[in-house]
Coordinates of C-alpha atoms in Angstrom, one line a residue:
Chain A
M1402 CA 11.7 68.1 68.3
S1403 CA 9.8 65.0 67.4
W1404 CA 10.1 62.0 69.8
Y1405 CA 11.9 59.9 67.2
E1406 CA 14.7 62.4 67.0
K1407 CA 15.5 61.7 70.7
H1408 CA 17.5 59.0 72.4
G1409 CA 15.9 56.5 74.8
P1410 CA 16.9 53.7 77.2
D1411 CA 17.8 50.3 75.8
Q1412 CA 17.6 51.8 72.3
D1413 CA 20.1 49.3 70.9
V1414 CA 17.3 46.7 71.0
V1415 CA 14.1 48.7 71.6
I1416 CA 13.2 51.2 68.9
S1417 CA 10.1 52.6 70.6
T1418 CA 7.5 52.0 73.3
R1419 CA 3.8 52.7 72.8
V1420 CA 0.9 52.8 75.2
R1421 CA -2.7 53.2 74.2
L1422 CA -5.8 53.5 76.4
A1423 CA -9.2 52.7 74.8
R1424 CA -12.1 54.7 76.1
N1425 CA -15.8 55.2 75.1
I1426 CA -18.4 57.8 75.9
K1427 CA -21.6 56.7 77.5
G1428 CA -24.8 57.2 75.5
H1429 CA -23.2 57.0 72.1
L1430 CA -23.2 54.1 69.7
C1431 CA -19.8 52.5 69.0
P1432 CA -18.0 54.1 66.0
H1433 CA -18.9 51.4 63.5
L1434 CA -22.6 52.1 63.9
L1435 CA -22.5 55.9 63.9
D1436 CA -24.1 57.8 61.0
K1437 CA -22.4 60.8 59.4
T1438 CA -24.1 63.4 61.6
K1439 CA -23.4 61.5 64.8
T1440 CA -19.9 60.8 63.7
N1441 CA -19.1 64.5 63.4
Q1442 CA -21.0 65.2 66.7
V1443 CA -18.9 62.7 68.7
I1444 CA -15.7 64.0 67.1
Q1445 CA -16.7 67.6 68.1
E1446 CA -17.6 66.4 71.7
I1447 CA -14.1 64.9 72.1
V1448 CA -12.3 67.8 70.5
D1449 CA -14.1 70.2 72.9
G1450 CA -13.3 67.9 75.8
V1451 CA -9.6 67.9 75.0
E1452 CA -9.6 71.6 74.5
K1453 CA -11.1 72.2 77.9
I1454 CA -8.2 70.4 79.7
D1455 CA -5.4 71.4 77.3
P1456 CA -6.3 74.1 74.8
K1457 CA -2.8 74.6 73.4
S1458 CA -1.0 71.3 72.9
F1459 CA -3.0 69.5 70.2
R1460 CA -3.7 70.1 66.6
L1461 CA -6.7 68.5 64.9
V1462 CA -6.3 66.3 61.8
E1463 CA -9.6 65.0 60.3
L1464 CA -8.9 62.0 58.2
E1465 CA -11.7 62.8 55.8
S1466 CA -9.8 65.8 54.6
L1467 CA -6.5 63.9 53.9
N1468 CA -5.5 62.2 50.7
L1469 CA -4.3 58.6 50.6
T1470 CA -0.6 59.6 50.9
D1471 CA -1.1 61.7 54.0
K1472 CA -3.0 58.8 55.6
Q1473 CA -0.3 56.3 54.7
T1474 CA 2.2 58.6 56.3
L1475 CA 0.2 58.7 59.6
A1476 CA 0.1 54.9 59.5
E1477 CA 3.8 54.6 58.8
R1478 CA 4.4 56.6 62.0
H1479 CA 2.0 54.3 63.9
L1480 CA -0.4 57.2 64.6
I1481 CA -3.3 55.4 63.0
S1482 CA -3.7 51.8 62.1
P1483 CA -3.3 50.8 58.4
Q1484 CA -6.8 49.2 58.6
I1485 CA -8.5 52.6 58.9
I1486 CA -6.9 54.2 55.9
N1487 CA -9.8 53.2 53.7
A1488 CA -12.5 53.6 56.3
K1489 CA -15.7 55.3 54.9
N1490 CA -16.6 57.2 58.1
N1491 CA -14.7 60.2 59.2
K1492 CA -12.1 59.8 62.0
A1493 CA -9.9 62.3 63.6
L1494 CA -6.5 62.6 65.3
L1495 CA -5.5 65.2 67.9
I1496 CA -1.7 65.3 68.1
N1497 CA 0.8 67.3 69.9
E1498 CA 3.9 69.0 68.4
E1499 CA 6.4 66.3 69.4
E1500 CA 4.0 63.6 68.0
D1501 CA 4.4 61.6 71.2
L1502 CA 0.9 62.1 72.6
S1503 CA -2.3 61.8 70.5
V1504 CA -5.9 61.0 70.7
L1505 CA -7.3 58.9 67.9
I1506 CA -11.0 59.6 67.6
L1507 CA -13.5 57.0 66.3
D1508 CA -11.2 54.1 65.4
E1509 CA -12.7 51.0 66.9
D1510 CA -13.5 53.0 70.1
H1511 CA -14.5 56.6 70.6
L1512 CA -11.1 57.5 71.9
R1513 CA -7.7 55.9 71.9
I1514 CA -5.2 57.9 73.9
Q1515 CA -1.8 57.1 72.5
A1516 CA 1.7 57.9 73.9
I1517 CA 5.0 56.9 72.4
S1518 CA 8.7 57.2 73.4
A1519 CA 12.0 56.3 71.9
G1520 CA 13.7 53.2 73.5
F1521 CA 12.2 51.2 76.3
E1522 CA 10.2 53.5 78.5
P1523 CA 6.9 51.7 79.5
L1524 CA 6.4 53.4 82.8
E1525 CA 6.9 57.0 81.6
T1526 CA 4.9 56.3 78.5
F1527 CA 2.0 54.8 80.4
D1528 CA 2.1 57.7 82.8
R1529 CA 1.8 60.3 80.0
A1530 CA -1.1 58.4 78.4
N1531 CA -2.8 57.8 81.8
K1532 CA -2.6 61.4 82.9
L1533 CA -4.5 62.5 79.7
A1534 CA -7.0 59.7 80.1
V1535 CA -7.7 60.6 83.8
A1536 CA -8.0 64.3 82.9
L1537 CA -10.4 63.4 80.1
E1538 CA -12.6 61.6 82.5
S1539 CA -13.3 64.9 84.3
V1540 CA -14.8 66.4 81.1
L1541 CA -16.2 63.4 79.2
D1542 CA -18.8 60.9 80.5
I1543 CA -16.5 57.9 80.0
A1544 CA -18.2 54.4 80.0
Y1545 CA -17.0 52.5 83.1
D1546 CA -18.5 49.5 84.8
P1547 CA -17.4 48.5 88.3
E1548 CA -17.3 44.8 87.3
F1549 CA -15.9 45.1 83.7
G1550 CA -13.9 48.3 84.0
Y1551 CA -13.6 50.6 80.9
L1552 CA -16.0 49.4 78.3
T1553 CA -14.7 49.0 74.8
A1554 CA -16.3 48.0 71.5
C1555 CA -14.3 44.8 71.4
P1556 CA -14.2 42.6 74.5
T1557 CA -10.5 41.9 74.0
N1558 CA -9.8 45.5 75.1
V1559 CA -12.2 45.8 78.0
G1560 CA -11.1 46.4 81.6
T1561 CA -8.0 48.6 81.6
G1562 CA -8.3 49.4 77.8
L1563 CA -4.5 49.2 78.0
R1564 CA -2.2 48.0 75.3
V1565 CA 1.5 48.5 76.0
S1566 CA 3.8 47.6 73.2
A1567 CA 7.4 47.7 72.2
L1568 CA 9.0 47.7 68.7
L1569 CA 12.0 45.5 69.0
H1570 CA 15.0 45.1 66.7
V1571 CA 16.0 41.4 66.9
P1572 CA 18.7 40.5 64.3
G1573 CA 20.7 38.5 66.9
L1574 CA 17.8 36.2 67.9
E1575 CA 16.8 35.8 64.3
H1576 CA 20.3 34.8 63.2
S1577 CA 20.6 32.3 66.1
R1578 CA 17.2 30.8 65.1
Q1579 CA 16.0 31.3 68.7
L1580 CA 13.5 33.9 67.7
K1581 CA 10.6 31.6 66.9
Y1582 CA 11.0 29.8 70.3
I1583 CA 11.1 33.1 72.1
I1584 CA 8.1 34.3 70.2
E1585 CA 6.3 31.1 71.2
S1586 CA 7.2 31.5 74.8
L1587 CA 6.0 35.1 74.8
R1588 CA 2.7 34.0 73.3
R1589 CA 2.3 31.4 75.9
S1590 CA 2.9 34.0 78.6
G1591 CA 0.0 36.1 77.3
F1592 CA 1.8 38.5 75.0
T1593 CA 1.0 39.2 71.3
V1594 CA 3.8 39.3 68.8
R1595 CA 3.2 41.1 65.5
G1596 CA 5.0 42.5 62.5
Y1597 CA 6.3 46.0 62.1
Y1598 CA 3.0 47.5 61.0
G1599 CA 0.9 45.7 63.7
E1600 CA -2.0 43.4 63.2
G1601 CA -1.7 41.1 60.3
S1602 CA 1.6 42.6 59.0
A1603 CA 4.7 40.6 58.2
E1604 CA 7.9 40.9 60.2
Q1605 CA 10.0 43.4 58.4
G1606 CA 13.7 44.3 58.8
Q1607 CA 14.1 42.0 61.8
M1608 CA 11.7 44.1 63.7
I1609 CA 8.7 42.8 65.8
Q1610 CA 6.1 44.3 68.0
V1611 CA 5.3 42.8 71.3
S1612 CA 2.3 43.8 73.4
N1613 CA 0.1 42.5 76.3
Q1614 CA -2.9 40.4 75.2
I1615 CA -4.9 40.4 78.4
T1616 CA -6.4 43.8 79.4
L1617 CA -8.6 42.7 82.3
G1618 CA -8.2 41.1 85.7
E1619 CA -4.9 42.9 86.5
T1620 CA -4.4 46.6 87.2
D1621 CA -2.9 48.7 84.5
Q1622 CA 0.2 49.1 86.6
D1623 CA 0.6 45.4 87.1
L1624 CA 0.2 44.9 83.4
V1625 CA 2.9 47.4 82.7
N1626 CA 5.2 45.9 85.3
K1627 CA 4.7 42.4 83.9
F1628 CA 5.5 43.7 80.4
I1629 CA 8.7 45.3 81.8
R1630 CA 9.8 42.1 83.5
M1631 CA 9.2 40.0 80.4
L1632 CA 10.7 42.3 77.9
S1633 CA 13.8 42.9 80.1
V1634 CA 14.7 39.3 79.7
F1635 CA 14.0 39.4 76.0
I1636 CA 16.3 42.5 75.6
K1637 CA 19.2 40.7 77.4
Q1638 CA 18.7 37.6 75.2
E1639 CA 19.0 39.7 72.1
R1640 CA 22.2 41.3 73.3
Q1641 CA 23.7 38.0 74.2
A1642 CA 22.8 36.6 70.7
R1643 CA 24.4 39.6 69.0
E1644 CA 27.6 39.2 71.1
K1645 CA 27.8 35.5 70.3
W1646 CA 27.3 36.1 66.6
Y1647 CA 30.0 38.8 66.5
S1648 CA 32.5 36.7 68.5
E1649 CA 31.9 33.6 66.5
D1650 CA 31.7 35.0 63.0
P1651 CA 33.0 38.6 63.0
I1652 CA 34.1 38.9 59.4
R1653 CA 30.9 37.7 57.8
L1654 CA 28.8 39.8 60.1
K1655 CA 30.9 42.9 59.4
D1656 CA 30.7 42.2 55.7
R1657 CA 26.8 42.2 55.9
I1658 CA 26.8 45.4 57.9
F1659 CA 29.2 47.3 55.7
R1660 CA 27.5 46.0 52.5
A1661 CA 24.2 47.3 53.9
K1662 CA 25.8 50.7 54.6
A1663 CA 27.3 50.8 51.1
I1664 CA 24.0 50.0 49.5
L1665 CA 22.2 52.7 51.5
S1666 CA 24.8 55.4 50.7
E1667 CA 25.4 54.5 47.0
A1668 CA 22.2 52.8 45.5
C1669 CA 20.3 54.6 42.8
L1670 CA 17.2 52.5 43.1
I1671 CA 16.0 50.9 46.3
G1672 CA 12.7 49.3 47.3
S1673 CA 11.3 49.6 50.7
E1674 CA 12.0 46.1 51.8
E1675 CA 15.6 46.2 50.8
A1676 CA 16.0 49.6 52.4
F1677 CA 14.4 48.3 55.6
N1678 CA 16.7 45.3 55.8
C1679 CA 19.8 47.5 55.1
L1680 CA 18.7 49.9 57.8
S1681 CA 18.4 47.0 60.2
Y1682 CA 22.0 46.0 59.6
L1683 CA 23.0 49.7 59.9
R1684 CA 21.4 49.7 63.3
L1685 CA 23.2 46.6 64.3
G1686 CA 26.5 48.2 63.2
R1687 CA 25.7 51.2 65.4
A1688 CA 24.9 48.8 68.4
L1689 CA 28.2 47.0 67.9
G1690 CA 29.9 50.4 68.1
F1691 CA 31.3 50.7 64.6
D1692 CA 32.8 54.1 63.7
D1693 CA 31.0 56.6 61.5
F1694 CA 27.6 54.8 61.7
P1695 CA 24.5 57.0 62.0
D1696 CA 23.1 57.3 65.5
Y1697 CA 19.8 55.6 66.5
P1698 CA 17.5 58.7 66.1
E1699 CA 19.0 59.3 62.7
I1700 CA 18.3 55.7 61.6
L1701 CA 14.7 55.9 63.0
T1702 CA 14.2 59.1 61.2
L1703 CA 15.3 57.4 58.0
I1704 CA 12.9 54.4 58.7
Y1705 CA 10.0 56.9 58.9
L1706 CA 11.1 58.8 55.8
I1707 CA 11.4 55.8 53.4
G1708 CA 7.8 54.5 53.8
R1709 CA 5.7 54.5 50.7
G1710 CA 3.4 57.3 52.0
S1711 CA 6.3 59.5 53.4
I1712 CA 8.3 59.3 50.1
Q1713 CA 5.3 60.4 48.0
K1714 CA 4.3 63.1 50.5
R1715 CA 7.8 64.5 50.4
S1716 CA 7.9 64.6 46.6
G1717 CA 4.4 66.1 46.5
K1718 CA 3.1 63.7 43.9
T1719 CA 2.0 60.1 43.4
L1720 CA 5.1 58.0 42.3
A1721 CA 4.8 54.6 40.6
G1722 CA 7.2 51.7 41.3
E1723 CA 10.7 52.6 40.0
K1724 CA 10.2 56.4 40.4
R1725 CA 9.4 55.8 44.0
D1726 CA 12.5 53.6 44.4
E1727 CA 14.6 56.3 42.8
A1728 CA 13.2 59.0 45.1
R1729 CA 13.8 56.7 48.1
A1730 CA 17.5 56.0 47.1
N1731 CA 18.1 59.8 46.6
L1732 CA 16.5 60.6 49.9
I1733 CA 18.7 58.1 51.8
K1734 CA 21.9 59.3 50.0
K1735 CA 21.1 62.9 50.8
H1736 CA 20.6 62.0 54.5
F1737 CA 23.8 60.1 54.6
V1738 CA 25.6 63.2 53.3
E1739 CA 23.8 65.4 55.9
I1740 CA 24.6 63.0 58.7
N1741 CA 28.3 62.9 57.8
N1742 CA 28.4 66.7 57.5
S1743 CA 26.8 67.3 60.9
R1744 CA 28.4 64.4 62.7
R1745 CA 27.9 64.8 66.4
N1746 CA 29.6 63.0 69.2
H1747 CA 28.2 59.5 69.5
Y1748 CA 25.8 58.9 72.4
D1749 CA 26.6 55.8 74.4
D1750 CA 24.0 54.4 76.8
Chain B
M1356 CA -39.2 50.4 82.5
L1357 CA -39.2 47.9 85.4
C1358 CA -38.4 44.2 84.8
E1359 CA -41.7 42.5 84.3
K1360 CA -40.7 39.5 86.4
C1361 CA -39.1 40.9 89.6
Q1362 CA -40.7 44.4 89.2
K1363 CA -37.6 45.7 91.0
K1364 CA -34.8 46.3 88.7
D1365 CA -34.7 48.2 85.4
A1366 CA -35.4 46.1 82.4
N1367 CA -32.4 46.1 80.2
V1368 CA -33.0 43.0 78.1
S1369 CA -35.7 43.0 75.4
V1370 CA -36.9 39.6 74.3
Q1371 CA -39.0 39.0 71.3
T1372 CA -40.6 35.6 70.9
I1373 CA -42.3 34.3 67.8
I1374 CA -44.3 31.2 68.5
N1375 CA -46.7 29.9 65.9
G1376 CA -46.4 33.2 64.1
I1377 CA -47.5 35.2 67.2
T1378 CA -44.9 37.8 68.2
E1379 CA -44.6 38.9 71.8
S1380 CA -42.2 41.3 73.5
H1381 CA -40.9 40.9 77.0
H1382 CA -38.7 43.2 79.1
L1383 CA -36.5 41.8 81.8
C1384 CA -33.5 42.7 83.9
S1385 CA -30.3 40.8 83.1
E1386 CA -30.5 38.7 86.2
C1387 CA -34.1 37.5 85.6
A1388 CA -33.2 36.9 82.0
Q1389 CA -30.5 34.6 83.1
Q1390 CA -32.7 32.9 85.6
E1391 CA -35.2 32.3 82.9
G1392 CA -32.4 30.4 81.1
L1393 CA -32.6 32.9 78.2
F1394 CA -28.8 33.3 78.0
H1395 CA -28.2 29.6 78.1
S1396 CA -30.9 28.4 75.8
G1397 CA -30.5 31.4 73.6
F1398 CA -26.8 31.6 73.3
G1399 CA -25.4 28.2 73.8
L1400 CA -22.9 29.0 76.5
E1401 CA -22.7 25.4 77.6
N1402 CA -21.0 24.9 74.2
L1403 CA -18.6 27.7 75.1
S1404 CA -17.4 26.0 78.2
M1405 CA -16.9 22.9 76.3
A1406 CA -14.9 24.8 73.7
N1407 CA -12.6 26.1 76.4
N1408 CA -11.7 22.6 77.3
I1409 CA -10.9 21.7 73.7
G1410 CA -8.4 24.4 73.2
K1411 CA -6.9 27.6 74.4
T1412 CA -7.0 29.4 71.1
L1413 CA -9.7 31.7 72.5
F1414 CA -9.2 34.8 70.6
N1415 CA -11.5 33.9 67.7
F1416 CA -13.1 30.8 69.0
P1417 CA -15.9 32.0 71.3
Y1418 CA -17.3 34.4 68.7
S1419 CA -17.7 31.7 66.0
K1420 CA -19.0 29.2 68.5
L1421 CA -21.4 31.8 69.9
G1422 CA -22.8 32.7 66.5
H1423 CA -23.2 29.1 65.6
A1424 CA -25.0 28.2 68.8
Q1425 CA -27.2 31.2 68.5
S1426 CA -28.3 30.6 65.0
N1427 CA -29.3 27.1 65.9
S1428 CA -31.2 28.2 68.9
D1429 CA -32.8 31.1 67.0
A1430 CA -34.3 28.5 64.7
L1431 CA -35.5 26.4 67.6
T1432 CA -37.0 28.9 70.0
G1433 CA -37.4 32.0 67.8
T1434 CA -35.9 34.1 70.6
R1435 CA -33.7 37.0 69.7
M1436 CA -32.3 39.2 72.5
T1437 CA -31.3 42.8 71.7
C1438 CA -29.7 45.6 73.6
P1439 CA -32.4 48.2 74.2
H1440 CA -29.9 51.0 73.8
C1441 CA -28.4 50.2 70.4
N1442 CA -30.8 47.5 69.2
Q1443 CA -27.9 45.2 68.3
S1444 CA -28.2 41.5 68.9
L1445 CA -25.5 39.0 69.8
S1446 CA -25.8 37.8 66.2
D1447 CA -24.6 41.3 65.1
F1448 CA -21.8 41.0 67.6
K1449 CA -20.8 37.7 66.1
Q1450 CA -20.5 39.3 62.6
T1451 CA -18.4 42.3 63.6
G1452 CA -16.7 41.1 66.9
L1453 CA -17.8 44.5 68.2
F1454 CA -20.6 45.6 70.6
G1455 CA -23.0 48.2 69.4
C1456 CA -22.7 50.5 72.4
P1457 CA -21.0 50.5 75.9
Q1458 CA -24.4 49.7 77.4
C1459 CA -24.3 46.2 75.7
Y1460 CA -22.1 45.1 78.6
E1461 CA -25.1 45.8 81.0
S1462 CA -27.7 44.2 78.6
F1463 CA -25.7 41.0 78.1
R1464 CA -23.9 41.0 81.5
G1465 CA -24.4 37.3 82.3
M1466 CA -23.2 36.2 78.9
I1467 CA -20.3 38.6 78.8
R1468 CA -19.1 37.4 82.2
E1469 CA -18.7 33.9 80.8
M1470 CA -17.3 35.1 77.5
L1471 CA -14.6 37.2 79.3
D1472 CA -13.6 34.3 81.4
Q1473 CA -12.9 32.6 78.1
V1474 CA -11.3 35.4 76.3
Q1475 CA -9.5 37.2 79.1
G1476 CA -9.3 34.5 81.7
D1477 CA -11.2 36.7 84.1
H1478 CA -14.2 39.1 84.2
L1479 CA -13.4 41.3 87.2
H1480 CA -11.7 44.6 86.5
R1481 CA -9.0 45.7 88.9
D1482 CA -8.7 49.5 89.0
S1483 CA -5.3 50.6 90.4
R1484 CA -6.7 53.9 91.7
R1485 CA -9.6 52.2 93.6
I1486 CA -7.5 49.4 94.9
T1487 CA -4.9 51.8 96.4
Q1488 CA -7.8 53.7 98.1
D1489 CA -9.2 50.4 99.4
K1490 CA -5.9 49.3 100.9
S1491 CA -5.6 52.5 102.9
D1492 CA -9.0 52.3 104.5
S1493 CA -9.9 48.6 104.7
S1494 CA -8.6 47.6 108.1
D1495 CA -11.9 45.9 108.9
S1496 CA -12.4 44.2 105.6
P1497 CA -13.9 40.7 105.6
I1498 CA -10.6 39.2 104.3
V1499 CA -8.8 40.1 107.5
I1500 CA -11.5 38.5 109.6
I1501 CA -11.1 35.3 107.7
E1502 CA -7.4 35.3 108.2
D1503 CA -7.8 35.8 112.0
K1504 CA -10.1 32.8 112.1
Q1505 CA -7.6 30.7 110.2
E1506 CA -7.6 27.7 112.5
K1507 CA -8.0 24.9 110.0
S1508 CA -6.1 24.2 106.9
E1509 CA -5.2 26.8 104.2
Q1510 CA -7.5 24.9 101.9
T1511 CA -10.5 25.7 104.1
A1512 CA -9.6 29.4 104.0
Q1513 CA -9.5 29.3 100.3
E1514 CA -12.9 27.6 100.1
K1515 CA -14.4 30.2 102.4
L1516 CA -12.9 32.9 100.3
K1517 CA -14.3 31.3 97.1
A1518 CA -17.8 31.2 98.7
E1519 CA -17.4 34.8 99.8
L1520 CA -16.3 35.7 96.3
Q1521 CA -19.5 34.2 94.8
E1522 CA -21.5 36.1 97.4
M1523 CA -19.9 39.4 96.6
I1524 CA -20.5 38.8 92.9
K1525 CA -24.1 38.0 93.6
Q1526 CA -24.4 41.3 95.6
E1527 CA -22.6 43.1 92.7
N1528 CA -19.9 44.3 95.1
Y1529 CA -17.2 43.9 92.5
E1530 CA -14.5 45.9 94.2
Q1531 CA -14.7 43.7 97.3
A1532 CA -14.9 40.7 95.0
A1533 CA -11.7 41.7 93.2
I1534 CA -9.9 42.0 96.5
I1535 CA -11.0 38.6 97.6
R1536 CA -10.1 37.1 94.2
D1537 CA -6.6 38.5 94.6
R1538 CA -6.3 37.0 98.0
I1539 CA -7.3 33.6 96.6
K1540 CA -4.7 33.9 93.9
E1541 CA -2.1 34.8 96.6
L1542 CA -3.0 31.8 98.7
E1543 CA -2.8 29.5 95.6
K1544 CA 0.6 31.0 94.7
E1545 CA 1.8 30.3 98.3
D1546 CA 0.6 26.8 98.0
Q1547 CA 2.6 26.3 94.8
V1548 CA 5.7 27.7 96.4
D1549 CA 5.3 25.4 99.4
E1550 CA 4.9 22.4 97.2
S1551 CA 8.0 23.2 95.2
E1552 CA 10.1 23.6 98.3

């Protein structure tokens, strides 16, 4: 079972939590300077290292061997950054079956150990990534300096190499127009706020990513704890904003939510932006406890399936504009039928 | 190769000077390079400090400032410092925002310290595993001694700690420096609490 098919804590607001640890190997040039031979040599060295500590859990995906659609699908699942889709040098991904633990090889750094969980799980997610990072230190000569910590290609990652982030669903704060002030206060407190697809991407479907900006000067555990403290307040504020919205204007809010549900279950053509926004309202309907709404993992699965790459991968061919919108609408409709057919008891957290 | 100035430490900074068309190569350790003013004259860090006072938008700022300052000084002195491991200069770093290899941190240590203070607000890494270890076996650490002798005001203790922090950094005893730095932060926090009460 993939991680996004599971439930997680505080999932009414937090879609997922990710942790990545950046590491480099002593004696090699940073990835952007490696030639083709050295690139493949470093990939092999890391793959061998991971195999030594865990020979069974990971499968190897070399980005060079993938087509554009496959790479887009990986980016839509946050396993690689969209920026490396068109990279000219080979990169690789070691990924486990649940897709919740992976090693991205030769992105900006030699290794990026990545863990992801459903809902708000910073400690557990950090722990999983950290265990793999510590184990890898026993088989790879990881670049570490007593003064600067783990050495990374970019000085904004040096020290712990830790980036802990959460993907948050914030329709309540957006509606109450508090979001921009809260984003501002998060930024002032040393957090980075980005859109759904990370660096440089726009906010989509009332979803934002929040992560730590500083990676040095505090221990990894302190950084994670600070993140938990800050985000816990944020989660409460989002819940309060939703309650206020629903108590002040229930009919109009319900109208938006049920219209979104109707569009998703009946539309014949749907673009990714509209689908995203409708799924956001569907999620809000689920959080408000409306009957017969899909559960969080089902909605997240749909979010992952409707991306441009995923839609085309599923149909097995490149689809242009309207054909893609048609395939997306059909896929969502089909899922709604399946969800209704196999309706399980609702999970309440 | 030993540093040609102190003849003690390994040379990890290569300097090429072109004066009146005559090219000379020198190999120094990062400390001697700094003493020679190569980081400052070569990389314009005085401008960086000034930049920090102007604004806190540090994410991109030091890089552009750095590059600008360096290109000016390149023209003036003809000095170009490269990392001996990857042969990348700070000018290359300016263009990509990325170091050429992990050893660049050693080669440009003095400059990186100052840059990290700008970008990250600190340059000393705190390792949770090492700190836990230190706490369990550091009953006779210098911090405790200072606390015992705390006869004068809290301010004096802070000053002493700050002096000790500098000493530890000089001695490259970074783990101890990190502990002292944390103690200073704690004392500052206590002061703030006292003031607000």
